[in-house]
C-alpha positions as YAML, in Angstrom:
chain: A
units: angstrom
residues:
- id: 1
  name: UNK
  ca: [104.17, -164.46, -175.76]
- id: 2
  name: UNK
  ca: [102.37, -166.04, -178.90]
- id: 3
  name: UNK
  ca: [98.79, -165.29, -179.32]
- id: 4
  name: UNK
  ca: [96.54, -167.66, -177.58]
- id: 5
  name: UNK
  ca: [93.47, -168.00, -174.86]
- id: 6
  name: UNK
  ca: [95.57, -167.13, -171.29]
- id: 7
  name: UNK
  ca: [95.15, -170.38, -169.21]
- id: 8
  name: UNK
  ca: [94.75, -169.22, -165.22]
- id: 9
  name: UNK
  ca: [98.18, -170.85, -164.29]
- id: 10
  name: UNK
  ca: [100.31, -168.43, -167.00]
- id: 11
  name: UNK
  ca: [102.63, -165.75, -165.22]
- id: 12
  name: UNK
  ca: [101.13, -162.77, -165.89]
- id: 13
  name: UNK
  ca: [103.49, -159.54, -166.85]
- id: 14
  name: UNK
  ca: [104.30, -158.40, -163.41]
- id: 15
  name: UNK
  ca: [105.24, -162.12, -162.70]
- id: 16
  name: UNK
  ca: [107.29, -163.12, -165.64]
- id: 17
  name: UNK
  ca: [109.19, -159.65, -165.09]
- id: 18
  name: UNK
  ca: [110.17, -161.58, -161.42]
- id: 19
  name: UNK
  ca: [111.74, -164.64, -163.35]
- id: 20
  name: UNK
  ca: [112.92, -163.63, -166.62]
- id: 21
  name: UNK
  ca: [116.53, -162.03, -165.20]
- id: 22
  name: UNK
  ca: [117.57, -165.89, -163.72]
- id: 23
  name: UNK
  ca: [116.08, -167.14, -167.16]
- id: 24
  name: UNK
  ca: [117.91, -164.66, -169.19]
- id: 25
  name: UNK
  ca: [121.38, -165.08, -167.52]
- id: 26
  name: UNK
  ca: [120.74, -168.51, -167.71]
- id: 27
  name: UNK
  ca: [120.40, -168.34, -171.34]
- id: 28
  name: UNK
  ca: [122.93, -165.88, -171.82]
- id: 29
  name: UNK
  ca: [125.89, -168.33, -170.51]
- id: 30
  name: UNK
  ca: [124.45, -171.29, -172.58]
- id: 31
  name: UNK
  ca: [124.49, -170.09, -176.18]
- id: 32
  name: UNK
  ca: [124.00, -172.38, -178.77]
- id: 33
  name: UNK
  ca: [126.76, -173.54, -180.63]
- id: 34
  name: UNK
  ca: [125.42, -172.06, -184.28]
- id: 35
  name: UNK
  ca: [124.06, -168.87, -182.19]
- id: 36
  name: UNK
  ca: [120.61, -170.03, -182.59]
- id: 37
  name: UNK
  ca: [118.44, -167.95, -179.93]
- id: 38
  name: UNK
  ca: [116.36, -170.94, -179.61]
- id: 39
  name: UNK
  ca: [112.48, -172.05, -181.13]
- id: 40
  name: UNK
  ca: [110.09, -170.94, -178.27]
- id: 41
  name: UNK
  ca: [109.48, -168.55, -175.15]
- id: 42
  name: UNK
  ca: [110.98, -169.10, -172.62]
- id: 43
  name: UNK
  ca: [107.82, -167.36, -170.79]
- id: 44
  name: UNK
  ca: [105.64, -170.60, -172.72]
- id: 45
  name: UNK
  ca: [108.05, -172.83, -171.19]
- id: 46
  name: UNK
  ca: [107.63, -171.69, -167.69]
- id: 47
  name: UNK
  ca: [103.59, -171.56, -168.34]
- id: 48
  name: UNK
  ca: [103.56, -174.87, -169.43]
- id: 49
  name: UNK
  ca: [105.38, -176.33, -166.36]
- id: 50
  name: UNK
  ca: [103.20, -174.42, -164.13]
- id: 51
  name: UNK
  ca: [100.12, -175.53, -165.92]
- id: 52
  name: UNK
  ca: [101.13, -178.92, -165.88]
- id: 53
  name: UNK
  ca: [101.93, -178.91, -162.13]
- id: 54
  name: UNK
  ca: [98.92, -177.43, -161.47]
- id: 55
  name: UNK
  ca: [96.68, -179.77, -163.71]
- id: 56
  name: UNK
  ca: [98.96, -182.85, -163.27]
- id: 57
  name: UNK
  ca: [98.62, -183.86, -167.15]
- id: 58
  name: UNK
  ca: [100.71, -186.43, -168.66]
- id: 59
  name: UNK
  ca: [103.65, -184.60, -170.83]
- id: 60
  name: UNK
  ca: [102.08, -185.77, -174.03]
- id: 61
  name: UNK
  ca: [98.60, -184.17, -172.72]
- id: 62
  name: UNK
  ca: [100.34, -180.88, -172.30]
- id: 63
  name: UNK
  ca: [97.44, -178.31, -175.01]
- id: 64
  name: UNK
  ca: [98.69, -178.12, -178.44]
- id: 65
  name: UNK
  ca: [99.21, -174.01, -178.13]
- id: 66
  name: UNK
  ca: [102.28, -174.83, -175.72]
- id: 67
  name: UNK
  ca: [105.70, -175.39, -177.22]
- id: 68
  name: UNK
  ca: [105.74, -179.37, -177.95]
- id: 69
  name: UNK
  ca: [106.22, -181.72, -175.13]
- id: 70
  name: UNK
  ca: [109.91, -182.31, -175.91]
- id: 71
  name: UNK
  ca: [110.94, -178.81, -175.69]
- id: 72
  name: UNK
  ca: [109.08, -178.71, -172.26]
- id: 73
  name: UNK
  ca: [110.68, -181.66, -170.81]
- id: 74
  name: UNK
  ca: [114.03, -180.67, -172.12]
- id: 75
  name: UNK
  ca: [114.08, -177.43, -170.44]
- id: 76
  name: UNK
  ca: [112.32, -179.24, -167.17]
- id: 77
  name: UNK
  ca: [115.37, -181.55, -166.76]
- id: 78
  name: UNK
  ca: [117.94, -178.81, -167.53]
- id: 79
  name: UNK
  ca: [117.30, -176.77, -165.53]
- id: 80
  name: UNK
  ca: [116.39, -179.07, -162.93]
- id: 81
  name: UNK
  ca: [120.35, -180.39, -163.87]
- id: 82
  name: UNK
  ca: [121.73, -176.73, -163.45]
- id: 83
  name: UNK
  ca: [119.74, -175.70, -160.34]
- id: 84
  name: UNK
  ca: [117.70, -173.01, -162.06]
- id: 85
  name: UNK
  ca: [114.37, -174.21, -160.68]
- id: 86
  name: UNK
  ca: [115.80, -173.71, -157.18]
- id: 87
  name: UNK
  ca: [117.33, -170.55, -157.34]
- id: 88
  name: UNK
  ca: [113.96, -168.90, -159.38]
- id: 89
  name: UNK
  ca: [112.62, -170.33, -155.96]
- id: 90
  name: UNK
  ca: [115.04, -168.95, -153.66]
- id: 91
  name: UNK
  ca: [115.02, -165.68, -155.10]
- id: 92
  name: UNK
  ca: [111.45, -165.02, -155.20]
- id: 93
  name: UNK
  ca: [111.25, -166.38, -151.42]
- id: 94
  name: UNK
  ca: [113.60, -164.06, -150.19]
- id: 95
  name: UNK
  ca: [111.70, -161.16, -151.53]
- id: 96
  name: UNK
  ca: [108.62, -163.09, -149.96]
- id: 97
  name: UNK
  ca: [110.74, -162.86, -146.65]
- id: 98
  name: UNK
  ca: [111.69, -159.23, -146.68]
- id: 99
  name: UNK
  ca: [108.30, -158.24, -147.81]
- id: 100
  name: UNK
  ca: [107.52, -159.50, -144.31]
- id: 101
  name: UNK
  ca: [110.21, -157.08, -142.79]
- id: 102
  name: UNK
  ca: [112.32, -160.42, -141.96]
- id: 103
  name: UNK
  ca: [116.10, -161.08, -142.57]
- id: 104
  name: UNK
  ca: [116.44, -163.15, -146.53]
- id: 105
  name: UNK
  ca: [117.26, -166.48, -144.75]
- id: 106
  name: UNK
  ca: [115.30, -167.67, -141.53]
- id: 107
  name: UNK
  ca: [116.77, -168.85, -137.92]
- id: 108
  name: UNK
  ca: [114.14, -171.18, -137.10]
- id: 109
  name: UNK
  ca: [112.78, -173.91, -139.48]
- id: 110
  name: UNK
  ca: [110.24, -176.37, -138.92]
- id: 111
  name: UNK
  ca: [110.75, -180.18, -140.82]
- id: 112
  name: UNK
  ca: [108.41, -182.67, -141.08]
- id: 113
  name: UNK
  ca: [107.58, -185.65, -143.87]
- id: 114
  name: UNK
  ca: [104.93, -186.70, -146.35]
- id: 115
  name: UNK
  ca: [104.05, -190.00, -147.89]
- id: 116
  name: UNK
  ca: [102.76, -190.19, -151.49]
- id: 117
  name: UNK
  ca: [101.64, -193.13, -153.51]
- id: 118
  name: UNK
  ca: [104.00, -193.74, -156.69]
- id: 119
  name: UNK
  ca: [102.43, -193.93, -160.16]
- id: 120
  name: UNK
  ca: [102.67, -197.19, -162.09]
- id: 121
  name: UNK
  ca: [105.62, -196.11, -164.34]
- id: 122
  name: UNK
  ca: [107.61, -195.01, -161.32]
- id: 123
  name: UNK
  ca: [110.93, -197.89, -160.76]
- id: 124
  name: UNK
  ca: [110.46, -199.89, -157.85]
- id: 125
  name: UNK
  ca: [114.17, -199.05, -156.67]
- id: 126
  name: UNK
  ca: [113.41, -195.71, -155.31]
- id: 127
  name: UNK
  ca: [110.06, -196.58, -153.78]
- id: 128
  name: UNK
  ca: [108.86, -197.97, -150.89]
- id: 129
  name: UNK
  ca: [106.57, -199.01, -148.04]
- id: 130
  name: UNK
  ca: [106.26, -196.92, -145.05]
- id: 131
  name: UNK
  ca: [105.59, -198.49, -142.13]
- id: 132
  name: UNK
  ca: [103.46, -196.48, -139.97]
- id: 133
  name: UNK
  ca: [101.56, -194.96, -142.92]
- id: 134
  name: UNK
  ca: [100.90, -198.24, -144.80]
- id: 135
  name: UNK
  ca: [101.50, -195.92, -148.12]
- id: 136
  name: UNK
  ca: [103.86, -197.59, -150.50]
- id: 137
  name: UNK
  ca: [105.20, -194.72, -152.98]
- id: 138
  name: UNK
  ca: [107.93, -191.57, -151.78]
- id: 139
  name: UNK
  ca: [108.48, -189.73, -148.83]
- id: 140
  name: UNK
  ca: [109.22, -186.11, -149.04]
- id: 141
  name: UNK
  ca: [110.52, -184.02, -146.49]
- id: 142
  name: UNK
  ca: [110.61, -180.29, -146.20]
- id: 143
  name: UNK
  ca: [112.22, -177.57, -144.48]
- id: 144
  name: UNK
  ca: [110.34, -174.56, -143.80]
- id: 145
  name: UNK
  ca: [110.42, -171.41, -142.36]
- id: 146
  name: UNK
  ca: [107.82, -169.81, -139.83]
- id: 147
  name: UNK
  ca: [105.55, -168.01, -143.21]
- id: 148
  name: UNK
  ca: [105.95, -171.41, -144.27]
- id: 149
  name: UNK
  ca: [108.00, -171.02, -147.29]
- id: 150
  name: UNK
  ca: [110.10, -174.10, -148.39]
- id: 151
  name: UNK
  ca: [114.00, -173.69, -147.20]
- id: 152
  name: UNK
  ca: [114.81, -177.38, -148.16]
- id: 153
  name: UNK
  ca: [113.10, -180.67, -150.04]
- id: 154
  name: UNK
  ca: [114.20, -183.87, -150.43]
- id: 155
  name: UNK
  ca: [112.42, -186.86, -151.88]
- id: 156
  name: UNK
  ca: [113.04, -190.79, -150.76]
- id: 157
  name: UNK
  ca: [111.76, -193.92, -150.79]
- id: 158
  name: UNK
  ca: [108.99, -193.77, -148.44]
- id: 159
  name: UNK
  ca: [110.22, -196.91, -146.49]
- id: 160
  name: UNK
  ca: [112.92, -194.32, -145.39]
- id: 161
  name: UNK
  ca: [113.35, -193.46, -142.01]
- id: 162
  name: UNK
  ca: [112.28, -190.06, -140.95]
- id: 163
  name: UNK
  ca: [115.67, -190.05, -139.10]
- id: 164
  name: UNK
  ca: [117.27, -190.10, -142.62]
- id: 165
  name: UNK
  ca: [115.22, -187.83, -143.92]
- id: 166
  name: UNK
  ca: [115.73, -185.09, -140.94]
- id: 167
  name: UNK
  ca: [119.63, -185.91, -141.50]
- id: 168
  name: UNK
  ca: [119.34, -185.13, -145.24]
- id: 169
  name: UNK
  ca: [117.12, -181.61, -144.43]
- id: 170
  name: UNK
  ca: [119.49, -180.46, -141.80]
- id: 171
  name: UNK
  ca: [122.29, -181.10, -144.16]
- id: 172
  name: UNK
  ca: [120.94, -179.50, -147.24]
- id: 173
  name: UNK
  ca: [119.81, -176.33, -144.82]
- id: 174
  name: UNK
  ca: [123.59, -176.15, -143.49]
- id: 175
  name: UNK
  ca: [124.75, -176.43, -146.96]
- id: 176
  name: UNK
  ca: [122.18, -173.16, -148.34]
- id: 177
  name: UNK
  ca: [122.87, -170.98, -145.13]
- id: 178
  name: UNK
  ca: [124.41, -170.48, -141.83]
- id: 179
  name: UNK
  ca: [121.23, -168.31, -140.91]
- id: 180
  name: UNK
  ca: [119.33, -171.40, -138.92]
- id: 181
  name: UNK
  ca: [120.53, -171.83, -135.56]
- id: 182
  name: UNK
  ca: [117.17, -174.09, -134.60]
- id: 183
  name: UNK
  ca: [114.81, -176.50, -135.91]
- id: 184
  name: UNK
  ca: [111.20, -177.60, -135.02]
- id: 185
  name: UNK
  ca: [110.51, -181.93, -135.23]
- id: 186
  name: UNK
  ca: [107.88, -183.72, -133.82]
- id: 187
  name: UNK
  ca: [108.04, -187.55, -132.53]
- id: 188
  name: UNK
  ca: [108.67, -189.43, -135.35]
- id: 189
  name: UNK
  ca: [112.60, -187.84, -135.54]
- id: 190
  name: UNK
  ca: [114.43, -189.77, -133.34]
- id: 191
  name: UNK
  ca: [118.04, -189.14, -131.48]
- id: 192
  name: UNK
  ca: [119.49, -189.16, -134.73]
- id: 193
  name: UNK
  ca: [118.47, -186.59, -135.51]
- id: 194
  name: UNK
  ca: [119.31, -183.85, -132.62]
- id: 195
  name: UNK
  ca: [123.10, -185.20, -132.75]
- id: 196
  name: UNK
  ca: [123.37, -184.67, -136.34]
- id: 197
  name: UNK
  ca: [122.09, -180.79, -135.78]
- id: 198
  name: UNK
  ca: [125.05, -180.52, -133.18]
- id: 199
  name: UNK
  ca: [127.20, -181.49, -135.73]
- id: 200
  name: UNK
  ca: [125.97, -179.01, -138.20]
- id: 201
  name: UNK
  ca: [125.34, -176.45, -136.07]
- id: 202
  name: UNK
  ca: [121.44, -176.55, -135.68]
- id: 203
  name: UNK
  ca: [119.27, -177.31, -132.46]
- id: 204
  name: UNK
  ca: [116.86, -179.78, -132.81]
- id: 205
  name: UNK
  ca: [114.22, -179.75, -131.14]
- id: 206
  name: UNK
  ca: [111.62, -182.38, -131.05]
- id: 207
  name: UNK
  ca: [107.85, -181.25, -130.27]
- id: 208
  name: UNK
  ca: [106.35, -184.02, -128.16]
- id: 209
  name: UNK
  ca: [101.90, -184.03, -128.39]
- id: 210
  name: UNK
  ca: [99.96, -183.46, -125.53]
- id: 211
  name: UNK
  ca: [98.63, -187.10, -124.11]
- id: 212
  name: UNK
  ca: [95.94, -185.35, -123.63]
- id: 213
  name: UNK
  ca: [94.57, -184.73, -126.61]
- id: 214
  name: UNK
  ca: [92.92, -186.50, -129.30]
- id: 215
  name: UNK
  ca: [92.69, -186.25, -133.05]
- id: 216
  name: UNK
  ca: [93.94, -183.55, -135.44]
- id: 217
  name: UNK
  ca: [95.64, -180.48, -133.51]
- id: 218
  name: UNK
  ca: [97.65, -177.96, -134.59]
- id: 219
  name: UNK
  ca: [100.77, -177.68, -132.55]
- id: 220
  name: UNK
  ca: [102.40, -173.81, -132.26]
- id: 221
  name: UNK
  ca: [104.70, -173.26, -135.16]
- id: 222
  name: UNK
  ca: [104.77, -176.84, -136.39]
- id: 223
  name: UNK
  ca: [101.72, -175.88, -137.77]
- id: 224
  name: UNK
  ca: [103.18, -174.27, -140.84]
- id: 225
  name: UNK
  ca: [104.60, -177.48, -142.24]
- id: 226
  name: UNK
  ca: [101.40, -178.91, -142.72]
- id: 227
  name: UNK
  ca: [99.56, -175.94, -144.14]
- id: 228
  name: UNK
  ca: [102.76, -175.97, -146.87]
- id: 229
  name: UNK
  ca: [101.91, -179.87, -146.95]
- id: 230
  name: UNK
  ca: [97.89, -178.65, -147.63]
- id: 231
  name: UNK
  ca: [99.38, -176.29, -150.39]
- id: 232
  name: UNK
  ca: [101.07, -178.27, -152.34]
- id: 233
  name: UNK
  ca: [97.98, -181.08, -152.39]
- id: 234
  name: UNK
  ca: [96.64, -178.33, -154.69]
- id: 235
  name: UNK
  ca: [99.21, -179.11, -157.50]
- id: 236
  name: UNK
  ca: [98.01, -182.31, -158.54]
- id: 237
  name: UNK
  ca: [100.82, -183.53, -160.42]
- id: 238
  name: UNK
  ca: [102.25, -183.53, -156.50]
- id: 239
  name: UNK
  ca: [99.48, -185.77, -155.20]
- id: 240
  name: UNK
  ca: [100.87, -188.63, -156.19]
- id: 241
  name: UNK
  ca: [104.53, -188.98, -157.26]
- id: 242
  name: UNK
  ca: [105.06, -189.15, -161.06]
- id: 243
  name: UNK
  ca: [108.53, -188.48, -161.63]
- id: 244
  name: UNK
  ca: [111.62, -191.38, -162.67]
- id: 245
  name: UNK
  ca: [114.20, -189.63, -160.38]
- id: 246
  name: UNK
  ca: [113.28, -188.07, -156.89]
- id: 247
  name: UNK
  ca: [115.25, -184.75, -157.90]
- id: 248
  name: UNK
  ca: [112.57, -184.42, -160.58]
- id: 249
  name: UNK
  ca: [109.97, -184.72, -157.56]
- id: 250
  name: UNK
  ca: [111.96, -182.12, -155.56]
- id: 251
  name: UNK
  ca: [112.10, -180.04, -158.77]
- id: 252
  name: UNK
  ca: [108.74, -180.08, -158.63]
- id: 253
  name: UNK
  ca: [107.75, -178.57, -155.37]
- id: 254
  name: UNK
  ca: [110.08, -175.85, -155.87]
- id: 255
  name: UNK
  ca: [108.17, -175.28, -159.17]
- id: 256
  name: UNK
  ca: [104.57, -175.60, -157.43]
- id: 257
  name: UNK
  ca: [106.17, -173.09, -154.83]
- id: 258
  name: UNK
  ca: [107.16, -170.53, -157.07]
- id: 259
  name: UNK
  ca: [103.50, -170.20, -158.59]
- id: 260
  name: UNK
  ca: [102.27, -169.63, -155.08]
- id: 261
  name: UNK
  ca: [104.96, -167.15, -153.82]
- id: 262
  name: UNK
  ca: [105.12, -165.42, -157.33]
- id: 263
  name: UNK
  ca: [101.25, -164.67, -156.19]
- id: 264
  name: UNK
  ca: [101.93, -163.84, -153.32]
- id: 265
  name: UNK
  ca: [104.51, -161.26, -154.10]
- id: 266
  name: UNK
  ca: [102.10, -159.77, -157.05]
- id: 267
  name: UNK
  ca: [98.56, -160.09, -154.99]
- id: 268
  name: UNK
  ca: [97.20, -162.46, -157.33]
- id: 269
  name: UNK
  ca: [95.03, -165.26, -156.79]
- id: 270
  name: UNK
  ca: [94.06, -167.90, -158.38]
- id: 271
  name: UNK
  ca: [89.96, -170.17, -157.69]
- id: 272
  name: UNK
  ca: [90.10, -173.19, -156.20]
- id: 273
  name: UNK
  ca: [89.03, -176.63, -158.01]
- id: 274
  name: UNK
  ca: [85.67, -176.35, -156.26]
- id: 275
  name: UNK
  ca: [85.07, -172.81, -157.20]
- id: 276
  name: UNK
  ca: [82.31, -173.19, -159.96]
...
């Protein structure tokens, strides 16, 4: 890595030694066509989406002592194309997983949405109003397991159904592994939604609230969906939604997830905005 002032998002050795293999692989079966190694770090390039998920800067904002914006956002989109972003996350999550003496792919995940306002340059095609939440923007809905790691993400327009949304998570966590034999919903997943996990293969089951209570209360094992919902607020270029295409949204919260489990895995942590 080039000589600079570390910023408090950059991988640090033990955490760049975690990514570099998929990285290096990854470069290894692209070569360039003169043999050209390429300009920059690939370590930069990873530090510079991370700070920019983090910081939620524009791409032109990104600090001068990163590679230039272009040869960020090329390496953003590729390997969002080529699926690197998600298998650096998979990876690291399954050491995550067996660090917690538990089997690399769950049997129980919990899914649930989130609503996002959608910035100004965002196209109006794949946004929306929803409903219930009167928040015109994305929806995103995740997969995730009971240490609240992400198993699946998909963004939509947030007029979406959640019944289309569960359908799309239960497919995409058929399609990744045969592991989950059940899956945690509350209310707002309809019928739908259970007959589509009997087709796949996964119970659905839908957590109904307790009449009896009022306001904000954590329901057993739901719970984790909304602490990874909490977690990802912390990335602020996830706060609102930003990206063109939703699979540039999804890239990003497998990108904002990495930082956290790479922390995780290393026992490193990193102040919050308030901290002075």
């Amino acid at each position: 890595m080039s000589e600079r002032k570390p910023y408090k998002t950059d991988v640090s050795d033990e955490q760049w030694a975690l990514v570099e293999p998929v990285i290096a692989a990854w470069k290894a079966a692209h070569p360039s066509v003169s043999g050209h190694q390429g300009r920059y770090e690939m370590r930069e390039i990873v530090n510079a989406l991370l700070y920019q998920g983090r910081t939620g800067c524009q791409w032109e904002l990104l600090p001068h002592d990163f590679p230039p914006p272009g040869a960020v956002k090329y390496y953003f989109y590729t390997w969002r194309d080529d699926g690197i972003d998600q298998t650096i996350h998979d990876l690291l999550r399954w050491q995550v997983r067996e660090m917690a003496r538990r089997k690399a792919d769950p049997s129980l995940v919990v899914l649930d949405t989130q609503s996002v306002h959608a910035a100004a340059g965002v196209p109006a095609g794949s946004t929306g109003r929803d409903a219930a939440k009167k928040v015109p923007g994305r929806k995103r809905g995740l997969a995730v397991d009971v240490l609240g790691l992400v198993i699946a993400v998909v963004v939509v327009a947030a007029s979406a159904h959640e019944n289309a949304v569960g359908i799309a998570l239960l497919d995409k966590v058929a399609a990744d592994t045969d592991a989950v034999e059940k899956a945690l919903v509350d209310q707002g997943f309809k019928n739908a939604v259970v007959a589509h996990g009997e087709k796949v293969g996964i119970e659905v089951e839908v957590v109904e609230r307790n009449p009896a209570q009022t306001g904000f209360v954590p329901q057993a094992k739901r719970w984790v969906v909304e602490r990874a919902y909490g977690i990802l607020m912390l990335h602020r270029r996830l706060v609102r939604d930003y990206e063109h295409l939703p699979r540039s949204s999804e890239s990003r919260v497998y990108w904002a997830m990495t930082a956290v489990i790479l922390r995780r895995l290393t026992g490193a942590t990193v102040p919050a905005w308030r901290t002075a």
